[in-house]
Short mmCIF file of C-alpha atoms and ligand atoms in Angstrom, two decimals:
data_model
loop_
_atom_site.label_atom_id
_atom_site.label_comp_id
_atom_site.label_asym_id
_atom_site.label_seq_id
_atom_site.Cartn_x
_atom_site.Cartn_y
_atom_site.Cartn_z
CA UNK A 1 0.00 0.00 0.00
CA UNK A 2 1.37 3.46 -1.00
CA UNK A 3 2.08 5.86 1.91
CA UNK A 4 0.80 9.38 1.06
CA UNK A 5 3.00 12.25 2.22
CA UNK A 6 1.90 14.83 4.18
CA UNK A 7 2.60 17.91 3.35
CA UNK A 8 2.72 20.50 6.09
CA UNK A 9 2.21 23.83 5.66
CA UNK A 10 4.54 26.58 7.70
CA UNK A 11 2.21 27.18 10.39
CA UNK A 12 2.07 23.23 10.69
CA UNK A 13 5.27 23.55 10.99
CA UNK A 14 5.62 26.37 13.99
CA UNK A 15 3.03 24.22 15.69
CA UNK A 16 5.45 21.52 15.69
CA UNK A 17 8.66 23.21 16.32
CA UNK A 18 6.87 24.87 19.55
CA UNK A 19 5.84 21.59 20.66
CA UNK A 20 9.22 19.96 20.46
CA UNK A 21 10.62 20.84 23.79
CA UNK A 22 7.56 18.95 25.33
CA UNK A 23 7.53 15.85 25.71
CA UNK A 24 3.24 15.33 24.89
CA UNK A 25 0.56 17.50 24.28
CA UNK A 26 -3.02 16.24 24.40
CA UNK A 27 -5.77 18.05 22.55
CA UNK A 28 -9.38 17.08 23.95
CA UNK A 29 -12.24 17.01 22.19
CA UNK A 30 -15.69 16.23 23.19
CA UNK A 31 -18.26 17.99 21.32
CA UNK A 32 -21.31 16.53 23.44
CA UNK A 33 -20.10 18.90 26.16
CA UNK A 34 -18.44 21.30 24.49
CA UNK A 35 -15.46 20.59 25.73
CA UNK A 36 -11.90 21.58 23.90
CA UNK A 37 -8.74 21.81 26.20
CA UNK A 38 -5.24 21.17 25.85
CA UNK A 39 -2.93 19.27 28.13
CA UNK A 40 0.93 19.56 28.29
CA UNK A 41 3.12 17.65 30.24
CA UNK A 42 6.82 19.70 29.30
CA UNK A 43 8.88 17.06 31.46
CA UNK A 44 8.60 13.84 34.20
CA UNK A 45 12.23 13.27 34.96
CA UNK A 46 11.87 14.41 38.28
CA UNK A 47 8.09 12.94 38.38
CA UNK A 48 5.01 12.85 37.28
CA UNK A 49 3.61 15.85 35.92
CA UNK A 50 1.99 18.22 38.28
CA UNK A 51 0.39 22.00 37.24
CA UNK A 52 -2.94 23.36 37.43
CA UNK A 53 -5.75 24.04 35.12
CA UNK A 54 -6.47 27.16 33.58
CA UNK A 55 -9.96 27.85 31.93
CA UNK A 56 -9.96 30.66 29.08
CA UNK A 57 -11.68 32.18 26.65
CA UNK A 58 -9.01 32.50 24.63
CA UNK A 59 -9.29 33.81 21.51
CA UNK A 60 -7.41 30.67 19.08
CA UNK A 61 -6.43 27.05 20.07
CA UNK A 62 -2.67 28.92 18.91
CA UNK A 63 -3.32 31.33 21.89
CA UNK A 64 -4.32 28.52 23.65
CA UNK A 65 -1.77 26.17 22.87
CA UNK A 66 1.01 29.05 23.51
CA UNK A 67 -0.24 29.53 27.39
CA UNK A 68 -0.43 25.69 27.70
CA UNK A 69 3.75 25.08 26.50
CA UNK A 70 4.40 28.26 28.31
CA UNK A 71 2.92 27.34 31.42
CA UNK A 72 3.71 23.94 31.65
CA UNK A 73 7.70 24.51 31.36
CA UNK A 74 6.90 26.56 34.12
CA UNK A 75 5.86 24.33 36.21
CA UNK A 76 8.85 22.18 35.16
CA UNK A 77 11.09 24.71 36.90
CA UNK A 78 8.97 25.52 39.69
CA UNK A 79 9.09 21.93 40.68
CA UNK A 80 12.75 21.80 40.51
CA UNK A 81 13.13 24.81 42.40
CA UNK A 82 10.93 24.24 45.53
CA UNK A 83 12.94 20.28 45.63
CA UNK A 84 9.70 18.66 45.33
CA UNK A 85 9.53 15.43 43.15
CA UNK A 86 7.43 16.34 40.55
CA UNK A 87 7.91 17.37 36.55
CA UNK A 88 5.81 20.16 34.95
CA UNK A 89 2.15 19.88 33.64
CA UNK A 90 -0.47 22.40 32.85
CA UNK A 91 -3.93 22.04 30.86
CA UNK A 92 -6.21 24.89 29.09
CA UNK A 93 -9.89 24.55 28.98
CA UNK A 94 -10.64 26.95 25.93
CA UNK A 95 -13.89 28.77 27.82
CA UNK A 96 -15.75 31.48 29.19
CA UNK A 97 -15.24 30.19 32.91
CA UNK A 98 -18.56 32.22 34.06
CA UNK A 99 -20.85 30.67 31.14
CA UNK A 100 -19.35 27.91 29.59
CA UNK A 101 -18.10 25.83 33.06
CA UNK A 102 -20.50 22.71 33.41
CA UNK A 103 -20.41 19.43 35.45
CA UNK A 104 -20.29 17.69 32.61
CA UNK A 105 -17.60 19.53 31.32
CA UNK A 106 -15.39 19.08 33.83
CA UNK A 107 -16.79 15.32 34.23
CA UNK A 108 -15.07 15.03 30.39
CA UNK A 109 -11.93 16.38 31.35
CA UNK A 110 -11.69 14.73 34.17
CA UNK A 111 -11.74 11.55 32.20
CA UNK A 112 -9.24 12.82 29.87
CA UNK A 113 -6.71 13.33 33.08
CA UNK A 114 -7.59 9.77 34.04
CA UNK A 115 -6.76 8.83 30.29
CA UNK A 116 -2.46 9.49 31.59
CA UNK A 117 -3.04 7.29 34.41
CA UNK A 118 -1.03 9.12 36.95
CA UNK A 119 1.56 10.95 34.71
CA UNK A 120 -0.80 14.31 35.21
CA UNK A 121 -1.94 15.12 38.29
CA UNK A 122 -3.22 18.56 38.07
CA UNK A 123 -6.11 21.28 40.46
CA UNK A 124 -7.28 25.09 40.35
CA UNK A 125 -5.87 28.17 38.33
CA UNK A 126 -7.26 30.84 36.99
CA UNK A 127 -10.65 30.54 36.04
CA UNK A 128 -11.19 26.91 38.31
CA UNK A 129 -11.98 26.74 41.40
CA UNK A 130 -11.55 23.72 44.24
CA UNK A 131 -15.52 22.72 43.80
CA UNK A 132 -15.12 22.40 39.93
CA UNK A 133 -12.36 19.89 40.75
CA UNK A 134 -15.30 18.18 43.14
CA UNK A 135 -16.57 17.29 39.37
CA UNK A 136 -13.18 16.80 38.00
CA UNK A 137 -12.30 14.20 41.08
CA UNK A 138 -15.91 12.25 39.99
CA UNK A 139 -13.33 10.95 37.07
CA UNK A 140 -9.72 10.66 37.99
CA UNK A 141 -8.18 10.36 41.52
CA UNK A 142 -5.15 12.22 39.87
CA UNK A 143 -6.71 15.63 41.43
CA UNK A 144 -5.31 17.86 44.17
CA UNK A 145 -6.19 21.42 45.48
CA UNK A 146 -9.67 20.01 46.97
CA UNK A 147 -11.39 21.56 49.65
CA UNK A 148 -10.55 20.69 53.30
CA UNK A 149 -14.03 18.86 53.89
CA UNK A 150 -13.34 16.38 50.74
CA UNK A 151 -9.91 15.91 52.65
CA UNK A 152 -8.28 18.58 50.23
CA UNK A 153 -5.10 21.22 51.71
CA UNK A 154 -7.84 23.99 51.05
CA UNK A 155 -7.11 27.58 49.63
CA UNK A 156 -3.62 27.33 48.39
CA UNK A 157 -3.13 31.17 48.23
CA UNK A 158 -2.68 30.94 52.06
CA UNK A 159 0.83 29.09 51.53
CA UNK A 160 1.70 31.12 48.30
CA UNK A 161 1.12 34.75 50.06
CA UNK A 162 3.16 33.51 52.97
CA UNK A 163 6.12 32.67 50.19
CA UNK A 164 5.79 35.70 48.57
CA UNK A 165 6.56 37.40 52.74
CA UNK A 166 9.43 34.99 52.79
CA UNK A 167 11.20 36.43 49.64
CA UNK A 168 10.31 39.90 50.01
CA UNK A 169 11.82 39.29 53.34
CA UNK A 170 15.39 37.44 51.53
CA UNK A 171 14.81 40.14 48.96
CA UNK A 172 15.42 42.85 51.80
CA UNK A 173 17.91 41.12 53.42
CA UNK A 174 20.04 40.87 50.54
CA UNK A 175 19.65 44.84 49.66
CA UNK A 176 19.60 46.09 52.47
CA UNK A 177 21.37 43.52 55.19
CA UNK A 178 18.17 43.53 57.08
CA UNK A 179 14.62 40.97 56.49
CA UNK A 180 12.73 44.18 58.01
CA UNK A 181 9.67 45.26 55.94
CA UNK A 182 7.81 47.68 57.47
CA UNK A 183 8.65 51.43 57.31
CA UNK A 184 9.28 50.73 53.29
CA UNK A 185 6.92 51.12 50.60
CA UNK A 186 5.44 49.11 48.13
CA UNK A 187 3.55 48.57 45.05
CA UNK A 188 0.52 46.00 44.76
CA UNK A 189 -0.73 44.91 41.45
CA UNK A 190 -3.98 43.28 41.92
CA UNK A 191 -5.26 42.54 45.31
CA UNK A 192 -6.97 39.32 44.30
CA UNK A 193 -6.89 35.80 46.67
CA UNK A 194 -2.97 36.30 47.20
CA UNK A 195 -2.85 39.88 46.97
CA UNK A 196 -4.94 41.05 49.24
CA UNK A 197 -3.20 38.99 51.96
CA UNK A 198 -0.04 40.35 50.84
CA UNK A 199 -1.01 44.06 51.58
CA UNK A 200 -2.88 43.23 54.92
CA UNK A 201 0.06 41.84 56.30
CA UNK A 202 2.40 44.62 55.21
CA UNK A 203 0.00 47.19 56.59
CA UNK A 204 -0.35 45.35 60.05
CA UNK A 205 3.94 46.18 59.90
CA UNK A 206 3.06 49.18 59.21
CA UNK A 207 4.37 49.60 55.62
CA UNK A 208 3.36 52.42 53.05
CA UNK A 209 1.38 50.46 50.13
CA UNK A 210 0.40 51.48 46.81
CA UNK A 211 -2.45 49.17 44.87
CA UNK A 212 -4.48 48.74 42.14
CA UNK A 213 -7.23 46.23 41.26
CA UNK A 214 -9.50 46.30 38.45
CA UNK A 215 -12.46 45.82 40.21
CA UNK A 216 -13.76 48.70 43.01
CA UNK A 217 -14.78 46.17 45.64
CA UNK A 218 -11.45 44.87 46.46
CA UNK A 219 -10.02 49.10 46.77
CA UNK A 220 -12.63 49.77 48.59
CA UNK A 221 -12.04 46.98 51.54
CA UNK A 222 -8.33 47.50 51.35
CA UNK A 223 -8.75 50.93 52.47
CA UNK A 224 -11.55 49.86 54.99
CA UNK A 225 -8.82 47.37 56.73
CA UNK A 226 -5.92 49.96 56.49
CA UNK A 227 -7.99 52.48 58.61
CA UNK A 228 -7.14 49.85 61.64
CA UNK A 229 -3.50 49.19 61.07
CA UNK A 230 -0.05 50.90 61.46
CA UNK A 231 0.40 51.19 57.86
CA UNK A 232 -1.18 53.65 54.51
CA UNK A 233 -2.63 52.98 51.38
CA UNK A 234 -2.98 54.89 48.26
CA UNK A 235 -5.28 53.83 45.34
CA UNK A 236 -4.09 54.29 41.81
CA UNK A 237 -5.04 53.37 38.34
CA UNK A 238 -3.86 50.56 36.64
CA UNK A 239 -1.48 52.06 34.25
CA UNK A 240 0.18 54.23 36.71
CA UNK A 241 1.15 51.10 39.24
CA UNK A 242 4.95 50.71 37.21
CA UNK A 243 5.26 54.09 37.57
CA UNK A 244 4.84 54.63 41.88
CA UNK A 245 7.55 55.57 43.89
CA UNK A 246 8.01 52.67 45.75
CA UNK A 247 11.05 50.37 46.75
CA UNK A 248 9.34 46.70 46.17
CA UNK A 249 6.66 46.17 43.21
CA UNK A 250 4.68 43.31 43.84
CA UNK A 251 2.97 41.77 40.80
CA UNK A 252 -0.34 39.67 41.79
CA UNK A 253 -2.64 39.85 38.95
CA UNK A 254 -1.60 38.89 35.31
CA UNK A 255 1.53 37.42 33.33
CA UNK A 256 3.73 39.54 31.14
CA UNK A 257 3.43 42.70 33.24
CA UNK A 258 7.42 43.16 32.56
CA UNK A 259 7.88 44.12 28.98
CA UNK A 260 9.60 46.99 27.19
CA UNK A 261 7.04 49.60 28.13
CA UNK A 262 6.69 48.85 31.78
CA UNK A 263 10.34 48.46 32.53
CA UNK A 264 11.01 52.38 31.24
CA UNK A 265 8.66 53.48 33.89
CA UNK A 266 9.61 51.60 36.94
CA UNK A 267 11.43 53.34 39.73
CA UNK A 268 11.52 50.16 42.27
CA UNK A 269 15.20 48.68 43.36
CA UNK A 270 13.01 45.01 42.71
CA UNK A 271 10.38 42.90 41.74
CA UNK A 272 8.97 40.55 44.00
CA UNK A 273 5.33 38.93 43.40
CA UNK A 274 3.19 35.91 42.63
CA UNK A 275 2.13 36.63 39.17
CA UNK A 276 2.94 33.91 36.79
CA UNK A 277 5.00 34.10 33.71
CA UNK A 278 5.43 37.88 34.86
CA UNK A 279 8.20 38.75 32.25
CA UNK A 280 7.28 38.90 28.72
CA UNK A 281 9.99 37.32 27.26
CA UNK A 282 13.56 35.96 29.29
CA UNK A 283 14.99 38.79 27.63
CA UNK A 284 13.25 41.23 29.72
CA UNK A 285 15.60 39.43 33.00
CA UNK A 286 18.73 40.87 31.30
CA UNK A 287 16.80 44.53 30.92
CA UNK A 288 16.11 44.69 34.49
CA UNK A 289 19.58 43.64 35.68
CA UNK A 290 21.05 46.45 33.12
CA UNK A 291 18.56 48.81 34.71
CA UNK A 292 20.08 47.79 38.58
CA UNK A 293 16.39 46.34 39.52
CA UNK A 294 16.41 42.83 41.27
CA UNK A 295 14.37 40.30 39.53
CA UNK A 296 13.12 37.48 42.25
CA UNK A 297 12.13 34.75 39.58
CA UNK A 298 8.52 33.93 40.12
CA UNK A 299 8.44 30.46 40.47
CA UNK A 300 10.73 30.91 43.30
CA UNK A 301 8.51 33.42 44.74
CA UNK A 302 4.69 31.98 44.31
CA UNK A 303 5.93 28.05 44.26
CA UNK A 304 3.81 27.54 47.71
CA UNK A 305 0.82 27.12 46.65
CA UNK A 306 2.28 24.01 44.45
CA UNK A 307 3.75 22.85 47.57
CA UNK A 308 0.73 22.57 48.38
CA UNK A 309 -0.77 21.05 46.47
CA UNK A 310 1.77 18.72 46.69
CA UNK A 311 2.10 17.69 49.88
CA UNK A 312 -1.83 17.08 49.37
CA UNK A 313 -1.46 14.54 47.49
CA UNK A 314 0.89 12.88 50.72
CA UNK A 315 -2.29 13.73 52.77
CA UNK A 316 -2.98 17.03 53.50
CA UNK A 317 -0.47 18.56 56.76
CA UNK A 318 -0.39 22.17 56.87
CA UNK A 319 2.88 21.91 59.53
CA UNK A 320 4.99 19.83 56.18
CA UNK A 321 4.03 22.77 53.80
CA UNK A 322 4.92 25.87 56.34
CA UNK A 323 8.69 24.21 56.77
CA UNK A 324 8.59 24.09 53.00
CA UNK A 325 7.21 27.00 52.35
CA UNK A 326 9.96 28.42 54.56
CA UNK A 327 12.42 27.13 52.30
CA UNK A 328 11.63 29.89 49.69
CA UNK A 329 13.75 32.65 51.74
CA UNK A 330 17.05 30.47 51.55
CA UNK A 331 16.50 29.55 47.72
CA UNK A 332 15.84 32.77 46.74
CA UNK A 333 19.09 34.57 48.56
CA UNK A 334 20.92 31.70 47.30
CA UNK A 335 19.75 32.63 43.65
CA UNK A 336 20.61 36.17 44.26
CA UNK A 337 24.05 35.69 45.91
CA UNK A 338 24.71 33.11 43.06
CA UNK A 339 23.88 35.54 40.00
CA UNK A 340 26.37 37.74 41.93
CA UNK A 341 29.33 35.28 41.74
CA UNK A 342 28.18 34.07 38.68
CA UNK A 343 27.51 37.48 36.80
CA UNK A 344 24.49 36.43 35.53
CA UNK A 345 20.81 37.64 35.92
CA UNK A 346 19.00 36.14 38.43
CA UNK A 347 16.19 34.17 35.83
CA UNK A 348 19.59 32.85 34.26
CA UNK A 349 20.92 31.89 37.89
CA UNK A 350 17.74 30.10 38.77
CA UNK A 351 17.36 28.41 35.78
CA UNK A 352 20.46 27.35 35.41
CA UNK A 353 20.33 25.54 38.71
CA UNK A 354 16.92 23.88 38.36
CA UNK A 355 18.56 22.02 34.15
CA UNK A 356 21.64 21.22 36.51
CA UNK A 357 18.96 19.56 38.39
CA UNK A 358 17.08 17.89 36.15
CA UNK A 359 19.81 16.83 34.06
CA UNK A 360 21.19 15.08 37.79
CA UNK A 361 18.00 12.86 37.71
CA UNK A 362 17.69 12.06 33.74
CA UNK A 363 18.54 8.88 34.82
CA UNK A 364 15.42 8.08 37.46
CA UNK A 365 12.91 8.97 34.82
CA UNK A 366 10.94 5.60 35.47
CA UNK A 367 9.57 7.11 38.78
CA UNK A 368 5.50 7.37 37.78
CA UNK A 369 5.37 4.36 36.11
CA UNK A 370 6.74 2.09 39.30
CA UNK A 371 3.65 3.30 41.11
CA UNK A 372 5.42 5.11 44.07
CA UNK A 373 4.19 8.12 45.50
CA UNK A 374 6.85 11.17 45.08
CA UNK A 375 8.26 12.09 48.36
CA UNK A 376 10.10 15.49 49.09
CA UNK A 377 12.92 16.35 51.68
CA UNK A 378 12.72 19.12 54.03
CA UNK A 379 16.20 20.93 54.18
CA UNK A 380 17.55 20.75 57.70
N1 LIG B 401 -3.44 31.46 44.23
C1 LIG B 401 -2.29 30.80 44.25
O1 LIG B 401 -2.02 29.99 45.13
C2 LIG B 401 -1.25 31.04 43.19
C3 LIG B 401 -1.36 32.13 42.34
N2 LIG B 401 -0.39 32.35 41.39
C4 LIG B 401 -0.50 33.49 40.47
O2 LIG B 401 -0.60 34.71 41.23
C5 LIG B 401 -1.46 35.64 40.55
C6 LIG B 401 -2.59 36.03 41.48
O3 LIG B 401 -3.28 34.87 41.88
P1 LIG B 401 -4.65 34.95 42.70
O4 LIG B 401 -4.54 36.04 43.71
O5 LIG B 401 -4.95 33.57 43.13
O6 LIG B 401 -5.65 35.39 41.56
P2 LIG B 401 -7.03 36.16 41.68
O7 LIG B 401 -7.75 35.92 40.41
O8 LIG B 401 -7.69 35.86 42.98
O9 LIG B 401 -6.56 37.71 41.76
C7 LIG B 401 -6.07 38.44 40.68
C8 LIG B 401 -6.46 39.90 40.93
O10 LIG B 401 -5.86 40.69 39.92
C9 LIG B 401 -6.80 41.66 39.49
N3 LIG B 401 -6.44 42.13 38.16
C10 LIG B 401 -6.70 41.55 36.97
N4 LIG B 401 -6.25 42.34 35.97
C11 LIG B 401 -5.69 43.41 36.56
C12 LIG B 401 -5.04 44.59 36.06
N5 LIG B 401 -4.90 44.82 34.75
N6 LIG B 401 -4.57 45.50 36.96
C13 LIG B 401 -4.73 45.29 38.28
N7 LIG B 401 -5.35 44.22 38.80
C14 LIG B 401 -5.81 43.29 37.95
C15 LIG B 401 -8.13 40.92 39.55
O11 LIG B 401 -9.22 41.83 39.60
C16 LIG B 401 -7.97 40.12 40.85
O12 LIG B 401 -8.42 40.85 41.97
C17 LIG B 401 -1.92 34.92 39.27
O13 LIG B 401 -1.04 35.25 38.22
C18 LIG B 401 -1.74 33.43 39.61
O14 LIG B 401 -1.53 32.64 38.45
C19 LIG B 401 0.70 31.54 41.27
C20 LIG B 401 0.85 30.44 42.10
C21 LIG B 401 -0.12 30.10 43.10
O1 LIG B 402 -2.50 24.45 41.65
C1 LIG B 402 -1.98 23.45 41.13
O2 LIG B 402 -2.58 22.42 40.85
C2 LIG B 402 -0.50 23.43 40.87
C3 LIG B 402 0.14 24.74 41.04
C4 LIG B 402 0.17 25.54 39.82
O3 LIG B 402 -0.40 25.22 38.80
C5 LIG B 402 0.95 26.76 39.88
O4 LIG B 402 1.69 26.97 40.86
O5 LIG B 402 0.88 27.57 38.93
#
């Protein structure tokens, strides 16, 4: 029987070459629910696949597809970073998350995840919440980020606010010889579930805060709480956030923040939040160390709530993730003091150590498919 070629055209092509890194990509289909998602597992050497799902209306399954890769390698690094044995996952759901979420939906997906049998384990991002995953867990045990009453860790922006206090507290410390933060001033971008804890806790220190939110509600009960503690806050609007006088900016809201544009107006000495994927492109690291502002890589700085999530999937134990969670301040001055030596930018320095990582373990790559639940260490 004759083999027919096929040809592909260029963006056939593109599709492929961006996929290449990966090592699978699932597209899901199920018309009888409307369902059309993409999962990407980047890489399992140092587990199975672990990374949250993200529900979108995005606007192409490209658009899509670029989030999925993007986010995924991500989580590869984050994983690496916080020492827990896992490899990097994400998924899309290509939705309206306020009209298009259903039970059976998320029932479909759900089956999907089963479909990798353990080599995807995956919970909440933006645009899920823990009770969809109630729907998603009706399919596949391979679920975490549940609530605390289905025998979940609960609300993992708890854990991931209290790592973004550790390394704006190693942040300090390595400026300014001291892990003090009140009496400076800061700049909040989006006081959402993480946030919003963020600037309560630097205005009980009594620290000067500047924020912005897109919606009026959340303003309007930040100022409500600051009229009770040590510390100030001033409103402003979105645009001008980059632009504040402040010594920390603290990205909480959306990726990409960091870009040509943005980096021209900030006055900060760093950058220190949970957003993910908050530079636009890696080359945006090397801008900020010409312009003399520190750059705490993200998936240092917001890899709690994957701890998490994580240690969840041990059985829940809220004392296991606080020493890990801990952990964050010594990684993170270890990053910074290593760029120094190194005379690299701190996204180089942190990435560099998490392939050195990975590259150590290339050889254990057989761990999901013995069975074994992934353990972590805690450093002493
Ligand atoms: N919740 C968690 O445990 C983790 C969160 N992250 C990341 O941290 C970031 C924040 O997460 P959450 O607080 O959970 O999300 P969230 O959805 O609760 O809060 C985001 C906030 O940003 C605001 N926002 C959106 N666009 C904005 C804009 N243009 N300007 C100002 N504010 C804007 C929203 O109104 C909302 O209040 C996200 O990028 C998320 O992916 C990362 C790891 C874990
Ligand atoms: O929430 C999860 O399931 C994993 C964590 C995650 O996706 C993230 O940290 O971005």
């Amino acid at each position: 029987m004759e083999i027919k070629k096929v040809a592909m055209n260029k963006n056939d092509l593109d599709r492929m070459e961006k996929m290449a890194g990966h090592e699978q990509v699932m597209f899901c289909n199920d018309p009888s629910v409307g369902l059309k998602a993409i999962i990407a597992i980047h890489d399992t050497t140092l587990g199975p696949a672990l990374g949250g799902t993200r529900m979108y209306p995005y606007a192409t399954v490209d658009k899509a597809l670029e989030d999925v890769l993007r986010l995924s390698e991500g989580m590869t690094y984050k994983c690496a970073a916080a020492d827990i044995d896992f490899g990097g996952g994400k998924a899309v759901i290509i939705g309206n998350p306020k009209t298009d979420k259903t039970a059976a939906l998320l029932r479909s997906f759900g089956q999907y995840v089963d479909s990798f049998n353990g080599r995807f384990y995956t919970g909440t991002d933006m645009g899920t919440t823990m009770n969809d995953f109630i729907q998603v867990s009706k399919e596949t045990n391979f679920v975490t980020g549940i609530p605390e009453v289905y025998g979940g860790g609960g609300d993992s922006s708890i854990p991931t606010s209290q790592g973004v206090i550790y390394s704006l507290q190693a942040t300090s410390q390595y400026l300014s010889g001291s892990r003090e933060l009140g009496g400076k001033t800061y700049a909040i971008q989006g006081l959402g579930k993480v946030g919003f804890k963020v600037a309560s806790y630097l205005l009980e220190i009594g620290a000067n805060v500047f924020v912005t939110d897109v919606h009026e509600d959340v303003l309007e009960k930040i100022k409500r709480k600051a009229n009770n503690l040590k510390g100030s806050v001033t409103v402003v609007n979105s645009d001008d956030i980059y632009g504040v006088d402040a010594d920390i900016f603290i990205p909480c809201a959306m990726g990409g923040v960091i870009n040509d544009h943005t980096i021209e107006q900030l006055r900060v000495k760093s950058i220190v939040g949970s957003a993910n994927n908050q530079l636009r492109s890696t080359k945006h690291a090397k801008d900020l160390h010409n312009k003399g502002i520190l750059y705490a890589p993200d998936y240092i700085v917001n890899s709690a709530g994957l701890i998490q999530v994580a240690d969840e999937l041990y059985e829940p134990n809220k004392d296991r993730v606080l020493l890990k969670t801990k952990e964050i301040y010594q990684s993170l001055l270890e990053i910074y003091q290593q760029a120094a030596v190194e005379g690299m930018n701190t996204l180089e320095a942190a990435n560099h150590k998490c392939r050195q990582k990975i590259e150590e373990q290339q050889h254990r790559n057989h761990f999901f498919s013995r069975g074994r639940r992934p353990k972590w260490n805690i450093r002493e």
